[in-house]
Coordinates of C-alpha atoms and ligand atoms in Angstrom, one line a residue:
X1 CA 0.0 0.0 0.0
X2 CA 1.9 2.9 -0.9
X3 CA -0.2 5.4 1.1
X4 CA 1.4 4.2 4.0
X5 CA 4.9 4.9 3.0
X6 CA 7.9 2.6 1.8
X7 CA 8.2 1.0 5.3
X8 CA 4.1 -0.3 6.0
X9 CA 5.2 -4.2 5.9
X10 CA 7.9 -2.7 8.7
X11 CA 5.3 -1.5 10.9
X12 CA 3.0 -3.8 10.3
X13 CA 5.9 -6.4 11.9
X14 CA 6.9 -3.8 14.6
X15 CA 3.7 -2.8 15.7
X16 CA 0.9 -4.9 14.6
X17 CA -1.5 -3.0 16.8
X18 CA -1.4 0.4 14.8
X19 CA -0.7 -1.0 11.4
X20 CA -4.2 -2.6 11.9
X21 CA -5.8 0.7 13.0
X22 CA -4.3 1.7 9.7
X23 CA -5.7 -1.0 7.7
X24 CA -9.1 -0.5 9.3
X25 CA -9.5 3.2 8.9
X26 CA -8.6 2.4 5.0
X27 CA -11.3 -0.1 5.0
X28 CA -13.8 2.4 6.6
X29 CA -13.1 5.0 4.4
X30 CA -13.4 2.5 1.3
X31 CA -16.6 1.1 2.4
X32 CA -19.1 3.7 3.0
X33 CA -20.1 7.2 1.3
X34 CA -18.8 9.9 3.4
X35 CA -21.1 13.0 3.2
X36 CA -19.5 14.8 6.5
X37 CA -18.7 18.6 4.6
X38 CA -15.0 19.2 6.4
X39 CA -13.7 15.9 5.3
X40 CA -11.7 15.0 2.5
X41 CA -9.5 12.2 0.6
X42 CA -5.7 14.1 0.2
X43 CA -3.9 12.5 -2.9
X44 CA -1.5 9.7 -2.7
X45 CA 1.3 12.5 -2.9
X46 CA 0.4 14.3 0.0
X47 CA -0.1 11.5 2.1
X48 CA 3.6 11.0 0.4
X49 CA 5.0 14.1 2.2
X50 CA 3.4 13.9 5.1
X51 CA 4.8 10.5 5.8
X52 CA 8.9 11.5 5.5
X53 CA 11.8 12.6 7.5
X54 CA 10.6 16.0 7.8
X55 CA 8.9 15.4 11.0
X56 CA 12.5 15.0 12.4
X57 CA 13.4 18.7 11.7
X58 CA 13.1 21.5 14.4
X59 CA 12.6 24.8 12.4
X60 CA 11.6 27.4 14.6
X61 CA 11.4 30.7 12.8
X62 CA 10.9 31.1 9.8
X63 CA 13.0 30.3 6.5
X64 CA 16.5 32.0 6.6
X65 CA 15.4 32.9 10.1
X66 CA 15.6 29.8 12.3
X67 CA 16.2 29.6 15.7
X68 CA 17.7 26.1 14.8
X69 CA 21.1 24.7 12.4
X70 CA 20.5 22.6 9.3
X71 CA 17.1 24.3 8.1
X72 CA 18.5 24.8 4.6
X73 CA 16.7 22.4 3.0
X74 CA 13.1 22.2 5.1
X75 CA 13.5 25.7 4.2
X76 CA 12.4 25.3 0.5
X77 CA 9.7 23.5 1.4
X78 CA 8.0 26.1 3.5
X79 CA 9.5 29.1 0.9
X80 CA 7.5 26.6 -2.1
X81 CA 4.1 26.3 0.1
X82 CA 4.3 30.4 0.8
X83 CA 5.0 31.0 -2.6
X84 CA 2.1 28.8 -3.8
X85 CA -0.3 29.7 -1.5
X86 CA 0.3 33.4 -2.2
X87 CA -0.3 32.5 -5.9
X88 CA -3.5 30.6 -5.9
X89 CA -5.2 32.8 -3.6
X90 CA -3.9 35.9 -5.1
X91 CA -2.8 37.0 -1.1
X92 CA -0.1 39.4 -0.5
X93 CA 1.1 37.5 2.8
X94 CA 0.7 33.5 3.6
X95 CA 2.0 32.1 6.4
X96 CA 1.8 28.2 6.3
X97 CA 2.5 27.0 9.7
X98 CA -0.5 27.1 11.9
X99 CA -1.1 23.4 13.2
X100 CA -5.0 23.7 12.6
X101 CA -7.7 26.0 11.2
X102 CA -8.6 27.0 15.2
X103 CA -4.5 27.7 15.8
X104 CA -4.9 29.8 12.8
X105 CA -7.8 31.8 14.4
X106 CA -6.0 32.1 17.7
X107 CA -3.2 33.4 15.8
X108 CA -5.3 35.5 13.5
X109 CA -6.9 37.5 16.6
X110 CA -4.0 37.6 18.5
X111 CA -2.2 39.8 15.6
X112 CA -5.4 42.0 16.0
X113 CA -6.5 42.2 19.0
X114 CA -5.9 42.2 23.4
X115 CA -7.5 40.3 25.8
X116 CA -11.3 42.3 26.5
X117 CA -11.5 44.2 23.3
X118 CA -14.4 43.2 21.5
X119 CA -15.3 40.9 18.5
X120 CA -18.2 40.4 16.4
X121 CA -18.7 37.1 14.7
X122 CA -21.7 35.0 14.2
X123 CA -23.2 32.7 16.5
X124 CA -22.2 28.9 16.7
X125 CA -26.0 27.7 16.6
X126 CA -26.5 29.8 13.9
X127 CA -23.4 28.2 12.2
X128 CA -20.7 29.7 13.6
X129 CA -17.4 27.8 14.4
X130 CA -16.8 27.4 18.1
X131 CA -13.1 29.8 17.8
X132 CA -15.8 32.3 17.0
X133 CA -16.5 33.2 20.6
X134 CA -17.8 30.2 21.9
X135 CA -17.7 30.2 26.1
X136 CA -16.2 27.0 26.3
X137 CA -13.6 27.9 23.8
X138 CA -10.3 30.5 24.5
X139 CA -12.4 33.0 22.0
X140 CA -14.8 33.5 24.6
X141 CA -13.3 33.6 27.8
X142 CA -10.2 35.9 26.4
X143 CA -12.7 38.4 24.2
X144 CA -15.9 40.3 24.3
X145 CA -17.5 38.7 21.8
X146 CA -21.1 40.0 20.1
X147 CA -23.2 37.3 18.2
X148 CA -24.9 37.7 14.8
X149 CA -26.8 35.1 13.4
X150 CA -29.5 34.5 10.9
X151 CA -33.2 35.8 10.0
X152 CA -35.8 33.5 11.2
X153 CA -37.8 34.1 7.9
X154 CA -35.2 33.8 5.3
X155 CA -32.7 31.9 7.2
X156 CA -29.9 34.2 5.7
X157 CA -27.2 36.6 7.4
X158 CA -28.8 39.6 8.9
X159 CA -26.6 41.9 7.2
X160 CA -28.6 45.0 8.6
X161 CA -28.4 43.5 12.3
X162 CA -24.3 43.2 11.3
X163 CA -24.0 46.6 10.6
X164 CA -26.6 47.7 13.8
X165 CA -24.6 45.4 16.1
X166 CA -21.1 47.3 14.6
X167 CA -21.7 50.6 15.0
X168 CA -22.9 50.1 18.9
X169 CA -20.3 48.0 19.7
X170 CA -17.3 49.2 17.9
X171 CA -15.9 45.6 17.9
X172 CA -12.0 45.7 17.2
X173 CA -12.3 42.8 14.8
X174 CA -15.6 41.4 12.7
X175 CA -15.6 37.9 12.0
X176 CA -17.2 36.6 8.9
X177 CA -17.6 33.0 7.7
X178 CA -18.9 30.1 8.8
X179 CA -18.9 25.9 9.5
X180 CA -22.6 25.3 8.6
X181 CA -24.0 27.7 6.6
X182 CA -24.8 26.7 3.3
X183 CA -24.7 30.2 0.8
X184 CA -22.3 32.5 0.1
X185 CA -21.1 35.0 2.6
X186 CA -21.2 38.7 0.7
X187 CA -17.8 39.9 2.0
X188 CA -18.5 43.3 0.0
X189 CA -21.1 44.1 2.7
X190 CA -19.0 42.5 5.3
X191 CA -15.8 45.2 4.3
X192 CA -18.7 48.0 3.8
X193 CA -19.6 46.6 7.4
X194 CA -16.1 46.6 9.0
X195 CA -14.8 50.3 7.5
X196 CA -18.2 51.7 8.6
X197 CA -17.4 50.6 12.3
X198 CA -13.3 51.2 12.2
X199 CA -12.9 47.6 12.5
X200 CA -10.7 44.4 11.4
X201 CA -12.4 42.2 8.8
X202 CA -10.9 38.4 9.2
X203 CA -13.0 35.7 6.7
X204 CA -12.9 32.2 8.0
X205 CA -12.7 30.5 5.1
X206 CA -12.2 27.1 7.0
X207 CA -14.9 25.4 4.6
X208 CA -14.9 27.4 1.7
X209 CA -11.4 27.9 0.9
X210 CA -10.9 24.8 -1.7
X211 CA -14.0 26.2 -3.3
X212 CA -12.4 29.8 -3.9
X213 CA -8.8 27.8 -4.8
X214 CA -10.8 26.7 -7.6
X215 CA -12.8 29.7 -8.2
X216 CA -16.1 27.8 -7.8
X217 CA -17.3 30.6 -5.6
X218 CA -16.0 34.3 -4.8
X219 CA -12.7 34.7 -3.2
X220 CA -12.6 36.4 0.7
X221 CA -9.1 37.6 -0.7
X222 CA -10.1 40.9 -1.7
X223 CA -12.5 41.9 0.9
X224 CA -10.7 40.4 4.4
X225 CA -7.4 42.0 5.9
X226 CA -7.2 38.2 6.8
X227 CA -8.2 34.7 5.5
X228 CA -7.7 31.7 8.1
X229 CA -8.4 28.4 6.3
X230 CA -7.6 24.8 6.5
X231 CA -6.2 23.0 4.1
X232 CA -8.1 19.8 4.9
X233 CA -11.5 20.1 4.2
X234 CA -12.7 21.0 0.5
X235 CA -9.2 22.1 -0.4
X236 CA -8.2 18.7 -0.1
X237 CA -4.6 18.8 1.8
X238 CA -3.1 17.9 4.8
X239 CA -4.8 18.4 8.3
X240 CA -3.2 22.0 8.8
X241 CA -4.4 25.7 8.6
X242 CA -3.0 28.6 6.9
X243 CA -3.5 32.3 7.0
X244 CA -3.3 34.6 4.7
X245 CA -3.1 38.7 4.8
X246 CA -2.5 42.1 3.7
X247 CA 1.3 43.2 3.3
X248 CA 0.9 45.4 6.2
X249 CA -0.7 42.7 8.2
X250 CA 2.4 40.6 7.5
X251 CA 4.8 41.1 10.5
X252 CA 2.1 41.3 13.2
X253 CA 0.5 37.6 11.6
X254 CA 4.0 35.7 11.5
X255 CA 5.0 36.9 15.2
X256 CA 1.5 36.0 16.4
X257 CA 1.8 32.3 14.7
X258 CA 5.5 32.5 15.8
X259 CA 6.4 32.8 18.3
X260 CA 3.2 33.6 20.3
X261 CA 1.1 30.6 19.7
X262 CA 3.1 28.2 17.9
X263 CA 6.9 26.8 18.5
X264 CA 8.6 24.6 15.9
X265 CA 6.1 24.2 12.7
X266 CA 5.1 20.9 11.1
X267 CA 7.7 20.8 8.6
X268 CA 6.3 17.3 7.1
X269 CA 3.0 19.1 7.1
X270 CA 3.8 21.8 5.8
X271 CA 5.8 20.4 2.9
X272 CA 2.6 18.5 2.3
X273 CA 0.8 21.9 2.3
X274 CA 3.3 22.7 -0.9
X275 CA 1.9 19.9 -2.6
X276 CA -1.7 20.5 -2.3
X277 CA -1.4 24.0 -3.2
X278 CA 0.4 22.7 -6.1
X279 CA -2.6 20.3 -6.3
X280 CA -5.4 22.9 -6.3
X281 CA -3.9 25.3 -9.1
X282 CA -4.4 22.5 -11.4
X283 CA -7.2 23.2 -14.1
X284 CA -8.3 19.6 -12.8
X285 CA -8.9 21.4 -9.4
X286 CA -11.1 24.0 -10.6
X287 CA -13.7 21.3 -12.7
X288 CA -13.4 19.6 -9.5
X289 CA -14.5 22.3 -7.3
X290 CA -17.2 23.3 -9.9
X291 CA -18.5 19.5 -9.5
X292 CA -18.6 19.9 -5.7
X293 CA -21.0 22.8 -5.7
X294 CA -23.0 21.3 -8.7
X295 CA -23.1 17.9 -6.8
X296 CA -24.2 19.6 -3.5
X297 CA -26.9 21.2 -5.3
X298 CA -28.2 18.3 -6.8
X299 CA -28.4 16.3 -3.3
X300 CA -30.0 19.0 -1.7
X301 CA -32.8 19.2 -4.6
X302 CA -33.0 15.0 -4.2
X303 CA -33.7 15.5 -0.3
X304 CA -35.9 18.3 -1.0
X305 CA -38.1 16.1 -3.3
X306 CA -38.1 13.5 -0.2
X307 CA -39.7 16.1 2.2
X308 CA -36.4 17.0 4.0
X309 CA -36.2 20.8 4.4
X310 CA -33.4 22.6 3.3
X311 CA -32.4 25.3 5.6
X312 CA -32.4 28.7 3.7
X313 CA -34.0 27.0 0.5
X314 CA -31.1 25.0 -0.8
X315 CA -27.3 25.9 -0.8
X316 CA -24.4 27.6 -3.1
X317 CA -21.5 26.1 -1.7
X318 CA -20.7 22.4 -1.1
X319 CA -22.7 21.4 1.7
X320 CA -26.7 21.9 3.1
X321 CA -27.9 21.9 5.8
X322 CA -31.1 20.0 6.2
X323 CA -34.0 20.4 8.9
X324 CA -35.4 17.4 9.3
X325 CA -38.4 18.2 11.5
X326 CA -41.1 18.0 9.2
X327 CA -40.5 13.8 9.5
X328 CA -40.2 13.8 12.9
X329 CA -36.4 12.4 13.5
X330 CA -34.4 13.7 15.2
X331 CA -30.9 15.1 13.9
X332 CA -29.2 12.5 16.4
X333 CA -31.5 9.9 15.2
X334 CA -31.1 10.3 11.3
X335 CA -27.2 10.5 11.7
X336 CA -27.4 6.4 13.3
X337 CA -29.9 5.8 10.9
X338 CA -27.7 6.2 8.2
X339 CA -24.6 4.6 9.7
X340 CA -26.0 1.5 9.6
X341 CA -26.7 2.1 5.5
X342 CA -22.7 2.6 5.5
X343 CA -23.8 6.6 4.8
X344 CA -21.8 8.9 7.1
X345 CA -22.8 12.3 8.0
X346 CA -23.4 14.2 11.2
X347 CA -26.4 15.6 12.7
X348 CA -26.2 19.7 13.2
X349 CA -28.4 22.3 14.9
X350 CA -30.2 24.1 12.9
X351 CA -30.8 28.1 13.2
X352 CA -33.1 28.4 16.6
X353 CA -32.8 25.1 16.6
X354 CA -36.0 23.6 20.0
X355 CA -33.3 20.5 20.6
X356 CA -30.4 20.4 22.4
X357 CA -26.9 20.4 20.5
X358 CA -26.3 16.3 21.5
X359 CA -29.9 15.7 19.6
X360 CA -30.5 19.0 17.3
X361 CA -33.2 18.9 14.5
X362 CA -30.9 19.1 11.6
X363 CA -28.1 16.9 9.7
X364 CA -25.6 18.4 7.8
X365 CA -24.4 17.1 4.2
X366 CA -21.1 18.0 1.8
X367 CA -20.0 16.6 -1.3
X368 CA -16.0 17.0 -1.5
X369 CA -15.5 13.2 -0.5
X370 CA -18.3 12.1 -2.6
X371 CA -16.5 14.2 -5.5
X372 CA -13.5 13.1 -5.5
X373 CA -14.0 9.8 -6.0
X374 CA -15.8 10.6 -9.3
X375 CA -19.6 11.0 -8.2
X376 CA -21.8 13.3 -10.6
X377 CA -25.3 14.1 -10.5
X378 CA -26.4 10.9 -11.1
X379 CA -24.7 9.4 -7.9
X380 CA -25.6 12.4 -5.7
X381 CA -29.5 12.5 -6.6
X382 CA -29.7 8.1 -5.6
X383 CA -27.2 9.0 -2.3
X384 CA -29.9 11.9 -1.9
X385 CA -32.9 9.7 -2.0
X386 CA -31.0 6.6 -0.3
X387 CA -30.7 8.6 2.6
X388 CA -34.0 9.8 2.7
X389 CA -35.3 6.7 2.6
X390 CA -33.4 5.5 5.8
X391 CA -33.6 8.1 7.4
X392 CA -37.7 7.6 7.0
X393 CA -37.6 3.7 7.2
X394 CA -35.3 2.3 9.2
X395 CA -35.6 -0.9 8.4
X396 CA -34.4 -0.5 4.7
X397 CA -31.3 0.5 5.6
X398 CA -30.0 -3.0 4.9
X399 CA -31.6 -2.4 1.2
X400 CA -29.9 0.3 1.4
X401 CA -26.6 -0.4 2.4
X402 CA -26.4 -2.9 -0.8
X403 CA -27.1 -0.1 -2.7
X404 CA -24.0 1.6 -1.5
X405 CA -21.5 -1.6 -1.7
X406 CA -22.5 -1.3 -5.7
X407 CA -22.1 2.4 -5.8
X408 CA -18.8 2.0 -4.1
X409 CA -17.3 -0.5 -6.6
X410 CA -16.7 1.9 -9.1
X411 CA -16.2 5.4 -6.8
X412 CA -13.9 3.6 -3.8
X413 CA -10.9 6.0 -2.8
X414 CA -7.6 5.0 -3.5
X415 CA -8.5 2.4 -6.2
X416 CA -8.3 4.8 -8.5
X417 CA -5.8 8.3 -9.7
X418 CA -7.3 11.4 -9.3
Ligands
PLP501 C1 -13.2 23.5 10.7 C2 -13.2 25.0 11.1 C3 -12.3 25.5 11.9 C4 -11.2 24.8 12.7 O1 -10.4 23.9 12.1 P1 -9.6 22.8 12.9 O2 -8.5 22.4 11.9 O3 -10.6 21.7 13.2 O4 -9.0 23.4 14.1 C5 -12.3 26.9 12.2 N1 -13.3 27.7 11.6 C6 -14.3 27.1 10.8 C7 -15.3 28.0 10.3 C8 -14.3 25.8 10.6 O5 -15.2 25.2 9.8

């Protein structure tokens, strides 16, 4: 299995334990459909990178900066990913070593911002991400954060409560994008938004930012003084964030990753980062990001037919989110439902959502996985009604789960190039 490295028949002798944990997470990968929205299958070649020697190196600092000897040549890896990720995203600034998207954010708002000021993002029930000022996360205890959310009618940003909330709070730093919210985010009102009020604008493009790599939807770029992202979900890399920001931004972000937050970066990450940027500025990239959004369209629209309400009327991006309380199952319910058809996906509040976030009255559904193992609208409209048929009769779920063996003989991961 090459995905494993040169040395898998070692481990497998040195530590049978683990290699099997490999083996099975393969197989569970292979053997169902995976609709969870942040998840991904990374090419063979970053899995390549991310399995070498560069996890030995310690390279604090940045390239022809270190804190450490022998960086010469770990150094071209991180100079290749900055250089690529400046060019696909059309950024003025990258930095590529923040461990996650949520390390990102935490470095993002400590560039911007002291303990107590104030920040306006939106609100995790309405589909916020919990770094967006969630109480149980640092962004809540160390700032004074205001929520937005969404209109009750329309189930779209309140762009006139953004710009109320603004003005009366003066927040430092606004904070737009989202985890599970299903249409585009209009950064143009967003910047209107932030200059109006004196403020920061930082997009999280943790979801999106694969989609705007392969200008399928509207870059943040423009609008935001800084993008965080991950480069795992849609985008399709390694787990790892990235950040990316205006010239002047530039000194403040890369002290704040480095050495505020972070110590010695990922360097067997990061190299892998090179390669998926590399990746994603393929034309190949772009048609694929264009099939995600086309492909999420198509699912929502087959679990529309089935009576399964999508929240906001359907979606633009690559997931929807799907209120499920016209059939009476609960978000909780509808995600077990569907493990047992070998369909994975996760139940997700809903905006002013009656149940409690452990039950919620909502699933949430993407298409990169699906995608890049070759599904079109064909696939996505049977996934769409094999799901709704489970999730309304339970006991056809081993129907069902046939159904999915067969669509998975032609569309497994790994099988085939991509
Ligand atoms: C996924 C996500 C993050 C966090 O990324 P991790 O790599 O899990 O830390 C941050 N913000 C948003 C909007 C996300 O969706």
């Amino acid at each position: 299995m090459a995905y494993y490295g040169p040395d898998f028949g070692l481990l497998e002798q040195q530590d049978p334990e683990i290699a099997q944990v490999l083996l099975d997470e393969l197989d569970r990968q292979r053997d169902g459909i995976q609709l969870i929205a942040s998840e991904n299958f990374t090419s063979p070649a970053v899995l390549a990178a991310l399995g070498s020697t560069l996890t030995n190196k310690y390279a604090e600092g940045y390239p022809g900066r270190r804190y450490y000897g022998g960086c010469e040549v770990v150094d071209r890896a991180e100079r290749l990913a900055v250089a690529r990720a400046e060019a696909l995203f059309g950024a003025e600034h990258a930095n590529v070593q923040p461990h996650s998207g949520a390390s990102a954010n935490l470095a993002a708002y400590a560039a911007l911002m002291q303990p107590g000021d104030t920040m306006l993002a939106m609100a995790l029930p309405h589909g916020g991400h919990l770094t967006h000022g969630s109480k149980v996360n640092f962004s809540g205890r160390w700032f004074d954060v205001v929520s937005y959310g969404v209109r009750r009618d329309t189930e779209l940003i309140d762009y006139d409560e953004v710009m109320a909330l603004a003005i009366r709070h003066r927040p430092k730093l606004i904070v737009c994008g989202a985890t599970a919210y299903p249409r585009l985010v209009d950064y143009a009102a967003f910047r209107a938004i932030a200059d109006e009020a004196g403020a920061w604008l930082l997009a999280d493009a943790a979801h999106t930012i694969g989609l705007m790599a392969g200008r399928a939807i509207p870059s943040a770029v423009p609008y935001a003084d800084i993008v965080t992202f991950t480069t795992h979900k849609a985008l399709r890399g390694p787990r790892g964030g990235g950040i990316l920001c205006t010239r002047e931004l530039a000194g403040r972000v890369d002290r704040a990753v480095y050495p505020f937050v972070q110590g010695g970066p990922m360097m067997h990450a990061i190299a892998a980062k090179a390669v998926a940027f590399a990746e994603a500025a393929r034309p190949e990239f772009a048609e694929y990001a264009r099939n995600v959004v086309v492909n999420a369209r198509v699912l929502c629209d087959a679990l529309a037919d089935e009576g399964m309400r999508p929240v906001s009327g359907g979606t633009d991006t690559h997931l929807a989110l799907i209120d499920l309380r016209g059939l009476g199952v609960s978000g909780a319910e509808a995600e077990r439902r569907c493990a047992v058809a070998g369909i994975t996906l996760n139940r997700n509040a809903i905006p002013y959502d009656p149940e409690p976030p452990a039950v919620t009255s909502g699933v949430r559904v993407g298409t990169p996985c699906v995608t890049t193992q070759g599904m079109g609208p064909q696939e996505l409209k049977e996934i769409g009604a094999l799901v709704a048929q489970v999730v309304k009769n339970p006991d056809s779920a081993q129907a069902a789960r046939e159904r999915v063996e067969q669509l998975l003989v032609i569309h497994r991961p790994y099988l085939s190039e991509y």
